[in-house]
Structures are given as structure tokens and as C-alpha cells.
Short mmCIF file of C-alpha atoms in Angstrom, two decimals:
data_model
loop_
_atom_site.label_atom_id
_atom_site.label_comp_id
_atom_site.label_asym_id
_atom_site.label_seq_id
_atom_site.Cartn_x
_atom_site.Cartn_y
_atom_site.Cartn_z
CA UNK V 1247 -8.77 8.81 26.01
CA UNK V 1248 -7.28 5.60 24.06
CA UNK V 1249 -5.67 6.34 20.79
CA UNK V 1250 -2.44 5.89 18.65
CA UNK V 1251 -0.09 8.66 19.59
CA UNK V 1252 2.87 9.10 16.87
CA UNK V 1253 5.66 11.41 17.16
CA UNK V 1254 7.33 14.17 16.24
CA UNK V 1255 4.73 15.05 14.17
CA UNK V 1256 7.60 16.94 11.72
CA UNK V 1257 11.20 15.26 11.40
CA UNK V 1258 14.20 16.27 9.48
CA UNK V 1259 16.60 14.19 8.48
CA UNK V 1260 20.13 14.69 7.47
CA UNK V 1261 22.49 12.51 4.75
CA UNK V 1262 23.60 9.31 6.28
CA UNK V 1263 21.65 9.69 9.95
CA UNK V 1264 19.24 7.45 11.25
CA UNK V 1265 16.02 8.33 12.96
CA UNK V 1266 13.14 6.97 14.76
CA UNK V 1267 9.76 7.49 14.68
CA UNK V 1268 7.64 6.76 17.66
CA UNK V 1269 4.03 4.44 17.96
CA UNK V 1270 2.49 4.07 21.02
CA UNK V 1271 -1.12 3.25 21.79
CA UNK V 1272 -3.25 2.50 24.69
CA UNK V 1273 -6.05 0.77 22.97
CA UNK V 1274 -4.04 -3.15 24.10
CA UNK V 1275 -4.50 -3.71 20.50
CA UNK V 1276 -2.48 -6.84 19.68
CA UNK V 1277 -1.49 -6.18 16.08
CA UNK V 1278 0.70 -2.81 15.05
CA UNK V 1279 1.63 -1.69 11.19
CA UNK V 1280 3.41 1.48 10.05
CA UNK V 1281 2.39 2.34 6.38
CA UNK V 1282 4.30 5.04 4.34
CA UNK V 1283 2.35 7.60 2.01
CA UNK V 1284 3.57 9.58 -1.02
CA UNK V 1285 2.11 12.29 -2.91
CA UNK V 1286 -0.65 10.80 -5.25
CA UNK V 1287 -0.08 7.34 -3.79
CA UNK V 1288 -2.39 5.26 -1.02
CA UNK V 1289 -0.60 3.81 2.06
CA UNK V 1290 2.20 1.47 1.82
CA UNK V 1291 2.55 -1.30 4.01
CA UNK V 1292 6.45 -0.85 5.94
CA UNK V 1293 6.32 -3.71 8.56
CA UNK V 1294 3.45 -4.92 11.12
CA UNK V 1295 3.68 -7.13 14.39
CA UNK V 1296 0.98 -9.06 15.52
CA UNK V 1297 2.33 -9.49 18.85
CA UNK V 1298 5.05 -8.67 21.26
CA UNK V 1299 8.78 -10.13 20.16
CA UNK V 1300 7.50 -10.55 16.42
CA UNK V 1301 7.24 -9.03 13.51
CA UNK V 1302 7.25 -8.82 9.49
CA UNK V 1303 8.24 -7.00 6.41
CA UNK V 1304 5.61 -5.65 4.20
CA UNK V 1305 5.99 -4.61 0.52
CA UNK V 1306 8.29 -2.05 1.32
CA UNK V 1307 10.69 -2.97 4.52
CA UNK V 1308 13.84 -2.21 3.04
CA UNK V 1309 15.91 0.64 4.61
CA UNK V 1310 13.76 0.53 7.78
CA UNK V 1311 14.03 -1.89 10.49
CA UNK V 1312 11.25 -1.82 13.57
CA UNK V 1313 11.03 -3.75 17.14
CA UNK V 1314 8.12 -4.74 19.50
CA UNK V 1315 9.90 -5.10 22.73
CA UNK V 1316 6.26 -3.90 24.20
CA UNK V 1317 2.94 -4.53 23.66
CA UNK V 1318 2.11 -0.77 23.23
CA UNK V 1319 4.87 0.37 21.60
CA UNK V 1320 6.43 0.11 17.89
CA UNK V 1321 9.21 2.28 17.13
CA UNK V 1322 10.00 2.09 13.30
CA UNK V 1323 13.71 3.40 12.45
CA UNK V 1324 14.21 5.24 9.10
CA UNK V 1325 17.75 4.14 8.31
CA UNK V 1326 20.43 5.82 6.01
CA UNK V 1327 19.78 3.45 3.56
CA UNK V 1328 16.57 4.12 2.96
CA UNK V 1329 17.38 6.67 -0.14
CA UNK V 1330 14.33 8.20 -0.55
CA UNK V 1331 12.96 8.84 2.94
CA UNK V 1332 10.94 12.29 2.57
CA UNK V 1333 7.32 10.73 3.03
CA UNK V 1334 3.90 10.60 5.32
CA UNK V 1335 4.53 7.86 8.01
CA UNK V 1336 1.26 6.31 9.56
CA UNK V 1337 1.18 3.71 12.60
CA UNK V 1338 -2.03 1.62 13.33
CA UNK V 1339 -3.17 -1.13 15.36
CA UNK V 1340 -5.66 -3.42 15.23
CA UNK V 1341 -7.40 -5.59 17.82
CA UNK V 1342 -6.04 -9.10 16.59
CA UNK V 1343 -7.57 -12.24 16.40
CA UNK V 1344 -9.41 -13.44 13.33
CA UNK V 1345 -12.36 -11.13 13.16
CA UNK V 1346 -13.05 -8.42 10.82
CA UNK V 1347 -11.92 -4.74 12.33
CA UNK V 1348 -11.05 -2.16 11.37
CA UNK V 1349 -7.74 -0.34 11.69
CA UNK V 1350 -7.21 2.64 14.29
CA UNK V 1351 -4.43 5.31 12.83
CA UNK V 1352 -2.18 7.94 15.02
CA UNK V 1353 -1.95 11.50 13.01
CA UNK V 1354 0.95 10.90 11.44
CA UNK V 1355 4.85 12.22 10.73
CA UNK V 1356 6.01 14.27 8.14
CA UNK V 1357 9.78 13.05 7.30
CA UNK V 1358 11.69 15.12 5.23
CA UNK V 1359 15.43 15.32 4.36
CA UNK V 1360 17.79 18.60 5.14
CA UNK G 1385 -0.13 -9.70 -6.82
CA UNK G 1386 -2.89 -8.54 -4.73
CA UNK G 1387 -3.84 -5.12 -5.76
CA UNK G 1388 -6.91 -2.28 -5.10
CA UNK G 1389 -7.63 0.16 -8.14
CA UNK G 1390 -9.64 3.38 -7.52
CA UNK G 1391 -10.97 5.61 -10.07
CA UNK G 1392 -10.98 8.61 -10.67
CA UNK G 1393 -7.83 9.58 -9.25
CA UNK G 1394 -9.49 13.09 -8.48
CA UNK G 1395 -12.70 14.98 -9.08
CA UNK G 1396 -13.85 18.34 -8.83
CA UNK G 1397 -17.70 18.76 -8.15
CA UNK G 1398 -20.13 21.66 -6.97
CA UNK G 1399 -21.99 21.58 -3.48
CA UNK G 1400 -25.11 19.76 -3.89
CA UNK G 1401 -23.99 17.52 -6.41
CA UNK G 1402 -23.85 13.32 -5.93
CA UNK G 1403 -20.60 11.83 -6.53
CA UNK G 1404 -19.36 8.00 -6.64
CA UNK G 1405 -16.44 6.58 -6.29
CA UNK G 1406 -15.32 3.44 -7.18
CA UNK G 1407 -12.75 0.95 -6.22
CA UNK G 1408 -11.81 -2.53 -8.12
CA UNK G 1409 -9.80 -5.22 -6.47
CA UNK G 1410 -7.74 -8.88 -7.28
CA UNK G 1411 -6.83 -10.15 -3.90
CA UNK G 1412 -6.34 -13.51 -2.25
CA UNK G 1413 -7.56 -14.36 1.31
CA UNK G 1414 -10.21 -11.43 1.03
CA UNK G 1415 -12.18 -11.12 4.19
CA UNK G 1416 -13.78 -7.43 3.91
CA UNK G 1417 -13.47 -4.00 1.91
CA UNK G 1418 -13.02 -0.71 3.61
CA UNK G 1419 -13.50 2.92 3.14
CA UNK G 1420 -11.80 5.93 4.85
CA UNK G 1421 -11.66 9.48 4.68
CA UNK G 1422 -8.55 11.69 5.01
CA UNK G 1423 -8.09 14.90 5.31
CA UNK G 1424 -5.08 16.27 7.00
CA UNK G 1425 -3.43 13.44 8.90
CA UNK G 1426 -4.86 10.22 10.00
CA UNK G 1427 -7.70 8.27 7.83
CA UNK G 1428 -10.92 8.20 9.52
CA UNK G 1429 -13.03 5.09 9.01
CA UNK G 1430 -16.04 5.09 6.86
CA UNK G 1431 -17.40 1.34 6.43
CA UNK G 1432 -16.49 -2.34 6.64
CA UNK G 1433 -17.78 -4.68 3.54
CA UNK G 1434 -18.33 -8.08 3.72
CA UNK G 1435 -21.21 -9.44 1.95
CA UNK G 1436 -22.13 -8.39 -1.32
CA UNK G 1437 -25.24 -6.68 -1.93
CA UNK G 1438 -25.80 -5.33 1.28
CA UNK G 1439 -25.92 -1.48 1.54
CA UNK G 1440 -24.03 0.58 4.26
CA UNK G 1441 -25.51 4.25 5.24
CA UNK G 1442 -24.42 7.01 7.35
CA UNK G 1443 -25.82 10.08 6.92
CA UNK G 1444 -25.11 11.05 3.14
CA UNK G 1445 -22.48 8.14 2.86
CA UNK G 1446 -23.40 4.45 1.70
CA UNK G 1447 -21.86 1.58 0.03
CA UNK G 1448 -22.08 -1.78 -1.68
CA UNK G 1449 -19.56 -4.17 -2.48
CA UNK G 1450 -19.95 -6.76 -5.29
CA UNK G 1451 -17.90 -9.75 -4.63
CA UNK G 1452 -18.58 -11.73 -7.95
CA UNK G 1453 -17.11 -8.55 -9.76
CA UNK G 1454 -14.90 -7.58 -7.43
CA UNK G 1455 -15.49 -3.91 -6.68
CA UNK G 1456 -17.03 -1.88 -4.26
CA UNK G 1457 -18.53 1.76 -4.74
CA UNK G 1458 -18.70 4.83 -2.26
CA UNK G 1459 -21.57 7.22 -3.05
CA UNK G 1460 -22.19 11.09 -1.60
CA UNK G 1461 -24.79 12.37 -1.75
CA UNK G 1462 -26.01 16.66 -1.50
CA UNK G 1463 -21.97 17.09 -1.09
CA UNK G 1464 -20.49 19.55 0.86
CA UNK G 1465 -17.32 21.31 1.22
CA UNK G 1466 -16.44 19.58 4.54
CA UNK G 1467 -16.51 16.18 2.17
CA UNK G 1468 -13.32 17.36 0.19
CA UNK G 1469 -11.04 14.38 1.12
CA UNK G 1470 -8.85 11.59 0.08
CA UNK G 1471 -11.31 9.21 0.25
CA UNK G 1472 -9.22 5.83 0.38
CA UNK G 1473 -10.36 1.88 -0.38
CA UNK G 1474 -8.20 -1.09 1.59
CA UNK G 1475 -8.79 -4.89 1.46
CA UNK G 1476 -8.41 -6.81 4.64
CA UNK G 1477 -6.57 -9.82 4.22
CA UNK G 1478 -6.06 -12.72 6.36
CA UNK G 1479 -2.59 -13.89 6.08
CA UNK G 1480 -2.16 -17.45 8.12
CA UNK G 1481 -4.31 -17.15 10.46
CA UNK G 1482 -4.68 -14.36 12.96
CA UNK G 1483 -3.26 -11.75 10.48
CA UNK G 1484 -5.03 -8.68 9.33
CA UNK G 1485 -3.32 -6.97 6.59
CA UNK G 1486 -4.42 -3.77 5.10
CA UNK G 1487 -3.81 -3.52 1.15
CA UNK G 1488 -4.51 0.10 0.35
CA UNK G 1489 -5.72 1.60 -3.09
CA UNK G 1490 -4.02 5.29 -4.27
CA UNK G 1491 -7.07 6.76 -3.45
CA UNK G 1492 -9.54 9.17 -5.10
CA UNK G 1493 -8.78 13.47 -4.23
CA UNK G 1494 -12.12 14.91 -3.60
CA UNK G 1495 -12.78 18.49 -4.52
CA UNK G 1496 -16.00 19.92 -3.57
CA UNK G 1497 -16.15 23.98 -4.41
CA UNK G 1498 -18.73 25.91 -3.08
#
């Protein structure tokens, strides 16, 4: 079946390490975006790509960096200076182009800090 | 700054009872509203808005988005427990071009006891 597949679905991270977090989808949506969600608090745009070799910061980019080496893949990284990392991490993808779609989501991972 | 406001934050109703939700919006670039439901992990999508006045139904879902006032409202009707969700509003944007940007609202907790 096509879908977004994101994992681990749980990750624990310790002072000063980075990690990744995985996206991969085999819809051959262009577009990708990784949102971050806090208690009480809608989805957070990270970064998105719209296509392979390109992407850009959202509202929040800072102390995560991302790459689109593929068309169905975009790993976001979690580094150590992001100081507040414990959050709800969703990847999506979109279609592309200039029509109106809707965004497909993966399930999710839970970061938290040791 | 582009932003989505939802109210309430949370509400607490009885089966059978008819709730609405309601989500405000100042954005630039707008091209359509959207509604999803989350539960555990990933949100599920509800509807796509584009023109005002025009109703969207499923089942005992529909909405309506006013685009001279600039809010949309989500209405349930005969809920049941099952609808006990985040039920989250987004604004698609179109950011030069080809870009389809998801600005999400906090979202509105629903609570429906039995």
C-alpha cells in the first residue's frame, strides 16, 4: 500500500547527541514537510522540500537541519542545539504542482530526552 | 504574520449532542482551508475549502468557509465517542509558485463522554 512511513516511532535522546528521524514515502509525491507538535499546540512547520536537491526553513528550522538526496526520502536531524527537543515529529508530502491537495501524514515520532 | 485561530481550545459534550467548531484566519496567498482529525498519531483529513458558501458533508461532518470574514466552521452532529479528537484547521498557502504550505491552527480537544 502507498503511505508515509516514519521511524522509530519512540526516540530517546541524550545531552549533546544528534539524531535522525526517518521519512520515506511511496506515494512519488514531489513536495515533503516535517512539522513538530507540542502539548496544547497545532503543528509547526520545521523545513519542507518541494523537490529533490532543495529545500527550506519553516518557522521553526533552527537546531534541525534536513536533506533530500531522494525523491522518497527526507531524513530530518534533531541536532544538539536544538534545546528543547522532547516533541511529536510529523512528516508529510504532498503531490506538488499548483493545485489544491491535501497533505498525506506518516504516524509520527515521539522524541524525548534521557 | 499569517496566523489560524481556533476556538474553543477544548470542549466536553454528551453523546448525541451537536457541536461546532470554529476556526478564524489572516493569511496571505490563501488558496483553501482544511480540516483534520487526530487522534493518536497522524491527522486524518476531513475537508478542503475553497469557495465560500459552499457546504461540505460526510456523514455527520460538514463545513463552510466564509472568505469575506475569514473563518471557517466544522459542525458534528448526533456525536459520538469515536469523535473525541483533536480536530485541527490549516490554511494552504501558495508560496511562489508551486509551493503548498500548511499553516496549522492549535487546534480544538474534543471530549465526547458517553
Amino acid at each position: 500500500d502507498g503511505g508515509i512511513t516514519q521511524s522509530p516511532k519512540y526516540l530517546f535522546r541524550k545531552e549533546g547527541q544528534n539524531v535522525t528521524l526517518s521519512c520515506e514515502q511511496n506515494l512519488n509525491h514531489d513536495a515533503m514537510y516535517w512539522y513538530r507538535q507540542d502539548p496544547g499546540q497545532g503543528l509547526r512547520l520545521i523545513y519542507y522540500s518541494q523537490i529533490v536537491n532543495d529545500f527550506q526553513k519553516g518557522d521553526i528550522a533552527e537546531g534541525y537541519s534536513v536533506s533530500r538526496e531522494k525523491k522518497e526520502s527526507f531524513p530530518l536531524t534533531v541536532t544538539s542545539a536544538q534545546k528543547n527537543p522532547t516533541a511529536f515529529y510529523l512528516c508529510a508530502s504532498i503531490l506538488g504542482g499548483a493545485g489544491n491537495q491535501p497533505q498525506h501524514f506518516g504516524d509520527g515520532t515521539r522524541l524525548s530526552i534521557l | 504574520e499569517d496566523k489560524v485561530v481556533q476556538s474553543p481550545l477544548s470542549l466536553v459534550v454528551h453523546e448525541g449532542d451537536t457541536v461546532t467548531l470554529n476556526c478564524s484566519y489572516e493569511v496571505t496567498n490563501f488558496r483553501s482551508l482544511l480540516w483534520y482529525k487526530q487522534e493518536k498519531k497522524a491527522p486524518t483529513f476531513l475537508f478542503m475549502l475553497t469557495s465560500s458558501g459552499i457546504e461540505k458533508k460526510s456523514g455527520r461532518l460538514s463545513s463552510i468557509l466564509d472568505k469575506k470574514e475569514l473563518f471557517s466552521i466544522l459542525n458534528i452532529t448526533a456525536t459520538q465517542t469515536g469523535d473525541s479528537a483533536i480536530y485541527l484547521c490549516a490554511f494552504l498557502s501558495n508560496y511562489g509558485g508551486a509551493t503548498n504550505k500548511l499553516i496549522f491552527g492549535t487546534g480544538t480537544l474534543l471530549a465526547v463522554q458517553p
